[in-house]
Tab-separated table of C-alpha atoms in Angstrom:
chain	number	residue	atom	x	y	z
H	1	MET	CA	-68.702	56.971	47.064
H	2	ARG	CA	-69.156	56.296	50.745
H	3	GLN	CA	-72.690	56.429	52.108
H	4	SER	CA	-73.862	55.232	55.459
H	5	GLY	CA	-77.084	55.685	57.376
H	6	PRO	CA	-80.233	57.042	55.792
H	7	VAL	CA	-80.069	58.415	52.254
H	8	TYR	CA	-81.341	61.931	51.591
H	9	ASP	CA	-81.340	64.282	48.651
H	10	PHE	CA	-79.531	67.484	49.668
H	11	ASP	CA	-81.737	69.800	47.595
H	12	GLU	CA	-84.905	68.216	49.006
H	13	VAL	CA	-83.707	68.503	52.603
H	14	LEU	CA	-82.751	72.131	52.076
H	15	GLY	CA	-86.085	72.674	50.334
H	16	ARG	CA	-87.933	71.442	53.425
H	17	CYS	CA	-85.987	73.641	55.850
H	18	THR	CA	-88.087	76.155	57.707
H	19	ARG	CA	-85.586	77.843	60.064
H	20	SER	CA	-81.905	77.252	59.454
H	21	ALA	CA	-79.230	75.527	57.413
H	22	VAL	CA	-75.693	75.825	58.750
H	23	HIS	CA	-72.477	74.612	57.173
H	24	LEU	CA	-69.084	74.248	58.853
H	25	GLU	CA	-66.004	73.892	56.658
H	26	MET	CA	-62.711	72.974	58.314
H	27	ARG	CA	-60.365	71.983	55.486
H	28	ASP	CA	-57.731	74.108	53.754
H	29	SER	CA	-58.323	72.467	50.370
H	30	TYR	CA	-61.288	70.858	48.633
H	31	ALA	CA	-61.118	68.714	45.500
H	32	VAL	CA	-58.698	71.080	43.826
H	33	ASP	CA	-58.481	68.857	40.743
H	34	ASN	CA	-62.271	68.665	40.370
H	35	GLU	CA	-63.195	72.351	40.501
H	36	SER	CA	-64.557	72.274	36.937
H	37	GLY	CA	-61.597	74.397	35.979
H	38	ARG	CA	-62.614	77.320	38.223
H	39	PHE	CA	-59.618	76.939	40.539
H	40	ALA	CA	-57.239	76.594	37.587
H	41	GLN	CA	-58.798	79.657	35.960
H	42	TRP	CA	-58.430	81.608	39.207
H	43	LYS	CA	-54.786	80.538	39.484
H	44	SER	CA	-54.184	81.899	35.982
H	45	GLY	CA	-55.625	85.286	36.980
H	46	HIS	CA	-59.318	85.057	36.134
H	47	ARG	CA	-61.612	86.831	38.593
H	48	TYR	CA	-65.403	86.999	38.440
H	49	ASP	CA	-66.891	90.440	38.154
H	50	PRO	CA	-69.502	90.923	40.899
H	51	ALA	CA	-71.393	93.254	38.557
H	52	ASP	CA	-71.662	90.565	35.851
H	53	ARG	CA	-74.025	88.215	37.668
H	54	ALA	CA	-74.727	86.142	34.564
H	55	SER	CA	-71.073	85.083	34.398
H	56	TRP	CA	-71.000	83.466	37.834
H	57	TRP	CA	-74.573	82.728	38.988
H	58	ARG	CA	-75.173	78.974	39.082
H	59	PRO	CA	-78.023	76.655	40.129
H	60	TRP	CA	-76.495	76.523	43.638
H	61	HIS	CA	-77.100	80.247	44.003
H	62	ASP	CA	-80.725	79.833	42.897
H	63	LEU	CA	-81.209	77.142	45.531
H	64	ILE	CA	-79.723	79.301	48.290
H	65	ALA	CA	-81.577	82.426	47.183
H	66	SER	CA	-84.930	80.633	47.157
H	67	THR	CA	-84.175	79.089	50.568
H	68	VAL	CA	-83.308	82.462	52.074
H	69	HIS	CA	-86.361	84.022	50.403
H	70	ARG	CA	-88.525	81.497	52.316
H	71	GLY	CA	-87.097	82.891	55.560
H	72	VAL	CA	-84.462	80.227	56.221
H	73	ALA	CA	-81.171	81.524	57.641
H	74	VAL	CA	-78.312	79.970	55.676
H	75	ARG	CA	-74.976	80.381	57.440
H	76	ARG	CA	-71.513	79.119	56.512
H	77	ALA	CA	-68.467	79.227	58.777
H	78	ARG	CA	-64.961	78.426	57.635
H	79	ILE	CA	-62.103	77.511	59.943
H	80	VAL	CA	-58.842	78.279	58.144
H	81	SER	CA	-55.133	77.948	58.785
H	82	GLU	CA	-52.991	81.063	58.554
H	83	PRO	CA	-51.384	82.013	56.406
H	84	VAL	CA	-54.230	80.733	54.249
H	85	SER	CA	-53.693	78.180	51.509
H	86	GLU	CA	-53.964	79.115	47.860
H	87	TYR	CA	-57.270	77.267	47.727
H	88	ILE	CA	-58.685	79.314	50.623
H	89	ARG	CA	-57.636	82.500	48.772
H	90	PHE	CA	-59.662	81.190	45.831
H	91	GLU	CA	-62.657	80.519	48.081
H	92	TYR	CA	-62.302	83.923	49.724
H	93	ASP	CA	-62.295	85.690	46.353
H	94	GLY	CA	-65.471	83.858	45.322
H	95	THR	CA	-67.363	84.220	48.599
H	96	PHE	CA	-69.127	87.324	47.299
H	97	MET	CA	-71.204	84.884	45.223
H	98	ASN	CA	-72.434	83.056	48.344
H	99	VAL	CA	-73.192	86.376	50.027
H	100	ARG	CA	-75.084	87.691	46.989
H	101	ALA	CA	-77.218	84.543	47.043
H	102	GLY	CA	-78.127	85.274	50.670
H	103	GLU	CA	-75.682	83.192	52.711
H	104	LEU	CA	-74.132	84.692	55.791
H	105	VAL	CA	-70.445	83.734	55.849
H	106	ARG	CA	-67.866	84.005	58.615
H	107	TRP	CA	-64.201	83.053	58.917
H	108	LEU	CA	-62.306	81.795	61.962
H	109	PRO	CA	-58.525	81.408	62.050
H	110	ARG	CA	-57.722	77.880	63.211
H	111	ARG	CA	-55.561	79.212	66.067
H	112	ASN	CA	-58.735	80.727	67.567
H	113	ALA	CA	-60.550	77.383	67.534
H	114	SER	CA	-58.125	75.346	69.645
H	115	ASP	CA	-60.382	75.166	72.684
H	116	LEU	CA	-63.574	74.328	70.759
H	117	ALA	CA	-64.985	70.806	70.613
H	118	LEU	CA	-65.512	70.137	66.914
H	119	PRO	CA	-66.712	67.055	65.002
H	120	GLY	CA	-64.067	65.372	62.873
H	121	ASN	CA	-65.740	66.207	59.563
H	122	ASP	CA	-67.320	69.134	57.792
H	123	PHE	CA	-71.072	69.160	58.146
H	124	TRP	CA	-74.425	70.725	57.393
H	125	VAL	CA	-77.225	70.877	59.983
H	126	PHE	CA	-80.775	71.434	58.735
H	127	ASP	CA	-83.307	72.907	61.177
H	128	GLY	CA	-81.195	71.570	64.036
H	129	THR	CA	-82.327	67.992	63.376
H	130	ILE	CA	-80.739	66.492	60.243
H	131	VAL	CA	-76.953	66.355	59.872
H	132	ARG	CA	-74.995	65.697	56.701
H	133	PHE	CA	-71.281	64.960	57.150
H	134	GLY	CA	-68.990	65.265	54.140
H	135	HIS	CA	-66.074	62.836	53.858
H	136	PHE	CA	-62.854	63.748	52.056
H	137	THR	CA	-59.465	62.230	51.357
H	138	GLY	CA	-56.333	63.870	52.718
H	139	ASP	CA	-55.898	65.826	49.499
H	140	GLY	CA	-59.491	67.078	49.551
H	141	GLN	CA	-61.208	64.690	47.160
H	142	TYR	CA	-64.835	64.090	48.103
H	143	THR	CA	-65.493	60.436	48.984
H	144	GLY	CA	-69.081	60.532	50.177
H	145	GLU	CA	-71.488	61.620	52.815
H	146	GLU	CA	-73.160	60.410	55.934
H	147	TRP	CA	-76.612	61.538	57.089
H	148	THR	CA	-78.099	61.197	60.546
H	149	GLU	CA	-81.046	62.358	62.577
H	150	GLN	CA	-79.574	61.235	65.905
H	151	PRO	CA	-80.517	64.017	68.354
H	152	ALA	CA	-77.173	63.859	70.194
H	153	VAL	CA	-75.228	64.277	66.939
H	154	ALA	CA	-77.452	67.143	65.790
H	155	LYS	CA	-76.975	68.834	69.164
H	156	LEU	CA	-73.192	68.355	69.051
H	157	CYS	CA	-72.930	69.819	65.550
H	158	THR	CA	-75.311	72.692	66.264
H	159	GLU	CA	-73.392	73.645	69.399
H	160	ALA	CA	-70.048	73.361	67.588
H	161	PHE	CA	-71.287	75.550	64.748
H	162	ASP	CA	-72.695	78.135	67.153
H	163	ALA	CA	-69.387	78.294	69.056
H	164	VAL	CA	-67.464	78.860	65.820
H	165	TRP	CA	-70.013	81.390	64.572
H	166	GLU	CA	-69.772	83.409	67.775
H	167	ARG	CA	-65.979	83.759	67.438
H	168	ALA	CA	-65.739	84.078	63.679
H	169	THR	CA	-65.425	87.297	61.708
H	170	PRO	CA	-68.085	88.238	59.128
H	171	HIS	CA	-66.832	87.938	55.566
H	172	GLU	CA	-67.164	91.673	54.985
H	173	GLU	CA	-64.691	92.335	57.834
H	174	PHE	CA	-62.291	89.428	57.353
H	175	THR	CA	-59.061	89.938	55.463
H	176	ILE	CA	-56.514	87.407	54.299
């Protein structure tokens, strides 16, 4: 796995957040082969029942719920090609889980992002100061991460996220 710059533990960084954690996703597929079978199950027709929380709630949801409970705004924006890929349909169908945990999620069609200056990789920004870039292969396999506290990079990513967020459609109003 690729790692450059300082090394952080994601859960610890999120646990220290006091204001915001934002995540920008810009790929149409993520590690399809490594979805712990969830993508394959979805492709074969399985859908999680929002009313059966025990069947889909995972440690990730606990982490987000506790973060939001502390007063931290957790926002996720997804830039997607249209028509959306099968993987994005899978993500869309499961986004209710993120929302139930307390994340705010918005979607932006890629054609509406053409005039935005965006970093080359997906990222998280924590309290506007710590950035975590995710690195992926062309077919969506995760290859590592890169962390930085460079103020110019944090500013670039924060401004890029805010520009996407302003244009994007809330999950509850977005249709695919």
